Amino acid sequence: MVRIGYTMTTEQTGPREPVDHLVAAERAAFDFSVISDHSFPWLEAQGHAPYAWSVLGAAAQATARIPLMTYVTCPTFRYHPAVIAQKAATMQLLSRGRFRLGLGSGENLNEHIVGAGWPAAHVRLDMLEEAVGIIRSLFTGGYVSHHGTHFDVENARLWDLPDDPPPIGIAVSGDRSCEIAGRYGDLLIATEPKKDLLTAFGAYGGSGKASVGQLPISYDPDRDAAVARAHDQFRWALGGWKVNAELPGPAGFAQAARHTRPEDVADAIPCGDDVGAFVEAVRPYVDAGFTEIALIQIGGDQQEPFLDWSAAKLLPALAAL
């Protein structure tokens, strides 16, 4: 049976609200949770970007059962991989074993702030592979020194290391990222329900491992309001990964999505309160073979109504998939 997750919407709220929402998501019986790790929102209408790792620490203390995961952290520009390893190990201890470390090659939107440039995609993936290797080495304990193509590590060690290091998920969008995920990852992360990604992941060593997808939705009893909110805050999502990874700021996303109409968004994102439509939107991930799907409710001020509705209607319907 597919597991259904909740996304902490840090681009749509300040730092305190996602923790309160996660407590409610745990109470509603969501199976797991994820959180994005941004320095910018995609659009100014979203309006927020608190530091995800601080939110995660608070969430670990406020909840007791629900698993936590970054979706995703880029371990190559804003953060050195040795720092990521320390943060992830600490989160695994704080959460008492509920944390998974989701990693990806990043978006210019978030990584440009350190002024390190934005190389071609194949270079970013090479950096990701090297970074994951460093993190894996630090998770084994002892001292680590590394002098590679992209990173240097000098006599590093994790002094607080959990007995079971956090599983590592790798975000994929093509064959090269699937190769990295299959070789180094404990699970696959994707934002599109493409079966060929799972096939490639399995061919590179990921057979039998978990796969996590993500789906934006816009619940509201007033469907017109749901469509308007989805268009206002998530029209950028229709641009596709190859475009979205390159854009440097909210103005770029707004410009790229300037011709996207509300009806275009409504065709791509389930809107309203028709449970059947939401179930059918999740089904392509299930049919492709994904084992987990995280839902993103659009609208920071609409999380509590969504969570109440999910507990009463949506989660029971999705349990039948």
XYZ file of C-alpha atoms in Angstrom:
321
model
C 0.000 0.000 0.000
C 1.353 3.425 -0.949
C 2.345 5.739 1.886
C 0.969 9.309 1.843
C 3.076 12.195 3.150
C 2.619 15.822 4.114
C 4.838 18.665 2.893
C 5.834 21.442 5.289
C 5.336 24.517 3.123
C 8.198 26.780 4.139
C 7.802 28.976 1.047
C 4.266 29.849 2.125
C 4.671 30.447 5.864
C 7.148 31.696 8.434
C 9.153 29.313 10.625
C 6.610 28.581 13.368
C 3.562 27.607 11.341
C 5.027 24.505 9.621
C 5.725 22.960 13.024
C 2.121 23.490 14.128
C 0.900 22.104 10.822
C 3.108 19.034 11.152
C 1.683 18.315 14.595
C -1.766 18.379 12.978
C -0.540 16.190 10.103
C 0.721 13.611 12.574
C -2.637 13.695 14.329
C -4.387 13.275 10.963
C -2.326 10.076 10.424
C -0.156 11.086 7.476
C 2.529 8.429 7.026
C 5.555 10.717 6.698
C 6.564 14.314 6.068
C 9.005 16.245 3.892
C 10.306 19.801 3.919
C 11.925 21.885 1.188
C 15.247 23.619 1.867
C 15.116 27.040 0.225
C 16.735 30.433 0.535
C 14.065 31.989 -1.744
C 10.410 31.266 -2.527
C 9.626 30.500 -6.155
C 7.280 33.482 -6.406
C 7.005 36.634 -4.328
C 3.336 35.816 -3.713
C 4.513 32.913 -1.553
C 6.556 35.297 0.527
C 8.668 33.120 2.869
C 11.835 31.049 3.139
C 12.759 30.205 6.765
C 15.799 28.021 7.447
C 14.585 24.456 6.998
C 17.040 22.833 9.410
C 15.898 24.976 12.335
C 12.282 24.144 11.482
C 13.224 20.451 11.384
C 14.784 20.613 14.836
C 11.626 22.153 16.255
C 9.469 19.639 14.380
C 11.447 16.727 15.815
C 10.668 17.917 19.336
C 7.014 18.748 18.657
C 6.120 15.360 17.133
C 6.564 11.764 18.228
C 5.828 9.453 15.316
C 5.849 11.039 11.877
C 9.060 10.598 9.831
C 10.917 13.706 8.614
C 12.878 14.271 5.410
C 14.522 17.070 3.448
C 12.994 17.323 -0.035
C 15.663 18.219 -0.977
C 18.907 19.665 0.301
C 21.682 20.570 -2.120
C 25.034 19.533 -0.569
C 27.291 21.374 -2.984
C 26.944 25.180 -2.898
C 25.260 26.744 0.155
C 26.342 23.809 2.294
C 29.583 21.863 2.299
C 28.893 18.098 2.357
C 30.719 17.701 5.678
C 28.327 20.246 7.211
C 25.346 18.383 5.745
C 26.618 15.148 7.306
C 26.792 16.788 10.728
C 23.325 18.326 10.394
C 21.777 15.055 9.231
C 23.382 13.004 12.007
C 22.153 15.514 14.595
C 18.639 15.431 13.138
C 18.612 11.634 13.284
C 19.468 11.825 16.983
C 16.980 14.605 17.736
C 14.172 12.751 15.972
C 15.088 9.397 17.528
C 15.614 7.733 14.194
C 12.833 9.376 12.151
C 14.962 11.404 9.727
C 15.823 10.751 6.099
C 18.295 12.933 4.207
C 16.991 13.883 0.770
C 19.687 15.285 -1.512
C 19.691 16.785 -4.997
C 21.796 18.785 -7.437
C 19.993 21.997 -6.499
C 18.298 24.995 -8.020
C 19.965 28.260 -8.962
C 17.102 29.966 -7.094
C 18.599 28.901 -3.773
C 22.274 28.282 -4.453
C 23.148 31.562 -6.194
C 23.317 33.420 -2.878
C 26.879 32.259 -2.108
C 28.212 33.642 -5.409
C 29.856 30.395 -6.512
C 28.341 30.451 -10.007
C 25.972 27.933 -11.545
C 27.768 25.346 -13.678
C 26.241 23.062 -16.283
C 23.981 20.237 -15.150
C 26.573 17.503 -15.717
C 29.033 19.333 -13.472
C 26.389 19.755 -10.758
C 25.685 16.030 -10.884
C 29.394 15.205 -10.613
C 29.520 17.481 -7.574
C 26.495 15.731 -6.090
C 28.087 12.320 -6.525
C 31.297 13.430 -4.816
C 29.338 15.108 -2.015
C 27.243 11.994 -1.310
C 30.415 9.934 -1.107
C 31.816 12.305 1.527
C 28.610 12.177 3.547
C 28.566 8.383 3.392
C 32.171 8.250 4.588
C 31.441 10.506 7.560
C 28.419 8.381 8.492
C 30.736 5.403 9.019
C 32.542 7.138 11.923
C 36.193 7.967 12.378
C 38.196 10.692 10.744
C 37.751 11.571 7.089
C 40.076 13.494 4.805
C 39.220 13.957 1.148
C 40.814 15.919 -1.673
C 38.667 15.542 -4.750
C 37.714 17.344 -7.918
C 35.199 19.642 -6.232
C 35.603 19.332 -2.448
C 38.244 19.166 0.223
C 37.705 17.679 3.657
C 40.442 17.921 6.261
C 40.402 15.588 9.251
C 36.614 15.714 9.763
C 34.644 13.535 12.155
C 31.074 13.310 13.395
C 31.275 13.244 17.189
C 27.571 12.606 17.655
C 26.679 9.795 15.312
C 23.478 7.727 15.561
C 23.683 3.948 15.594
C 21.670 3.958 12.376
C 22.672 6.862 10.104
C 19.812 8.529 8.237
C 18.866 6.880 4.940
C 19.856 8.965 1.941
C 17.433 9.803 -0.842
C 18.615 11.169 -4.192
C 16.455 13.384 -6.417
C 16.369 12.220 -10.028
C 15.262 13.619 -13.362
C 17.310 11.639 -15.907
C 19.692 8.740 -16.422
C 22.767 10.279 -14.772
C 20.922 11.200 -11.584
C 19.312 7.740 -11.541
C 22.800 6.235 -11.713
C 23.896 8.280 -8.682
C 20.701 7.358 -6.833
C 21.083 3.672 -7.621
C 24.727 3.549 -6.541
C 24.609 5.791 -3.466
C 20.981 6.205 -2.420
C 18.686 4.286 -0.125
C 15.658 5.728 -1.920
C 14.708 7.691 -5.027
C 13.065 11.119 -5.018
C 11.165 12.535 -8.001
C 8.569 15.179 -8.789
C 7.123 13.471 -11.867
C 5.396 10.053 -12.051
C 7.747 8.616 -14.661
C 8.145 4.848 -14.596
C 11.360 5.041 -16.607
C 13.033 6.799 -13.666
C 12.243 3.839 -11.428
C 13.409 1.431 -14.119
C 16.759 3.199 -14.435
C 17.091 3.451 -10.667
C 16.569 -0.293 -10.393
C 19.079 -1.030 -13.160
C 21.762 0.951 -11.309
C 21.214 -0.845 -8.003
C 18.010 0.623 -6.606
C 15.766 -2.395 -7.137
C 13.512 -2.954 -4.153
C 14.289 0.412 -2.569
C 11.709 3.073 -1.696
C 10.679 5.777 -4.167
C 9.087 9.057 -3.125
C 7.079 11.334 -5.389
C 5.468 14.702 -4.710
C 2.217 16.276 -5.888
C 0.940 19.852 -5.436
C -2.777 20.120 -4.696
C -5.149 22.960 -3.882
C -7.966 21.961 -1.549
C -10.834 24.397 -1.008
C -14.614 23.904 -0.875
C -14.748 26.815 -3.345
C -13.070 25.406 -6.453
C -12.668 28.833 -8.060
C -10.777 30.009 -4.981
C -8.620 26.880 -5.105
C -7.759 27.484 -8.778
C -6.993 31.164 -8.181
C -4.694 30.324 -5.276
C -2.912 27.609 -7.238
C -2.353 30.012 -10.136
C -1.145 32.786 -7.831
C 1.396 30.660 -5.971
C 2.203 27.561 -8.047
C 1.951 28.476 -11.733
C 5.768 28.255 -11.832
C 5.523 24.468 -11.346
C 4.354 23.926 -14.919
C 7.720 25.061 -16.265
C 9.524 21.745 -15.819
C 12.767 20.896 -14.068
C 15.159 21.881 -16.888
C 13.822 25.441 -16.791
C 13.154 25.735 -13.073
C 16.626 24.601 -12.009
C 18.224 27.459 -13.935
C 16.156 30.475 -12.882
C 17.911 32.760 -10.366
C 15.011 34.362 -8.488
C 11.244 34.885 -8.108
C 11.210 37.487 -10.886
C 12.530 34.895 -13.309
C 9.855 32.398 -12.304
C 7.175 35.054 -12.676
C 8.449 35.937 -16.132
C 8.696 32.297 -17.220
C 5.094 31.669 -16.101
C 3.620 34.922 -17.416
C 1.528 33.164 -20.065
C 0.297 30.365 -17.780
C -3.460 30.682 -17.359
C -5.570 29.617 -14.378
C -7.134 26.894 -16.517
C -3.653 25.569 -17.368
C -2.902 25.259 -13.669
C -6.265 23.610 -12.988
C -5.499 21.011 -15.656
C -2.194 20.128 -13.986
C -3.037 20.503 -10.272
C -6.163 19.046 -8.626
C -8.254 21.886 -7.211
C -11.384 21.969 -5.082
C -12.785 19.295 -2.770
C -13.670 16.412 -5.083
C -11.961 13.484 -3.356
C -12.134 11.394 -6.501
C -10.206 13.982 -8.502
C -7.452 14.049 -5.892
C -7.236 10.261 -5.841
C -6.953 10.188 -9.625
C -4.153 12.779 -9.479
C -2.191 10.515 -7.129
C -2.842 7.372 -9.185
C -0.139 7.957 -11.864
C 2.527 7.749 -9.155
C 1.021 4.509 -7.868
C 0.763 3.066 -11.378
C 4.400 4.001 -12.075
C 5.484 2.060 -8.986
C 6.216 4.801 -6.454
C 5.946 3.608 -2.858
C 5.385 7.034 -1.281
C 3.746 10.304 -2.375
C 4.043 13.604 -0.484
C 1.200 16.073 -0.982
C 1.756 19.849 -1.043
C -1.307 21.832 -0.055
C -1.055 25.223 -1.759
C -1.685 28.204 0.518
C -0.023 28.831 3.846
C -3.286 29.884 5.453
C -5.134 26.841 4.096
C -3.178 24.075 5.825
C -5.486 23.491 8.783
C -8.690 23.125 6.702
C -6.795 20.804 4.356
C -5.537 18.662 7.228
C -9.018 18.349 8.731
C -10.447 17.370 5.345
C -7.597 14.931 4.737
C -8.189 13.138 8.015
C -11.913 12.857 7.380
C -12.042 12.129 3.645
C -8.846 12.157 1.580
C -6.580 9.777 3.508
C -9.262 7.094 3.844
C -9.867 7.307 0.078
C -6.154 7.128 -0.741
C -5.771 4.078 1.518
C -7.743 2.127 -1.074
C -5.148 2.704 -3.822
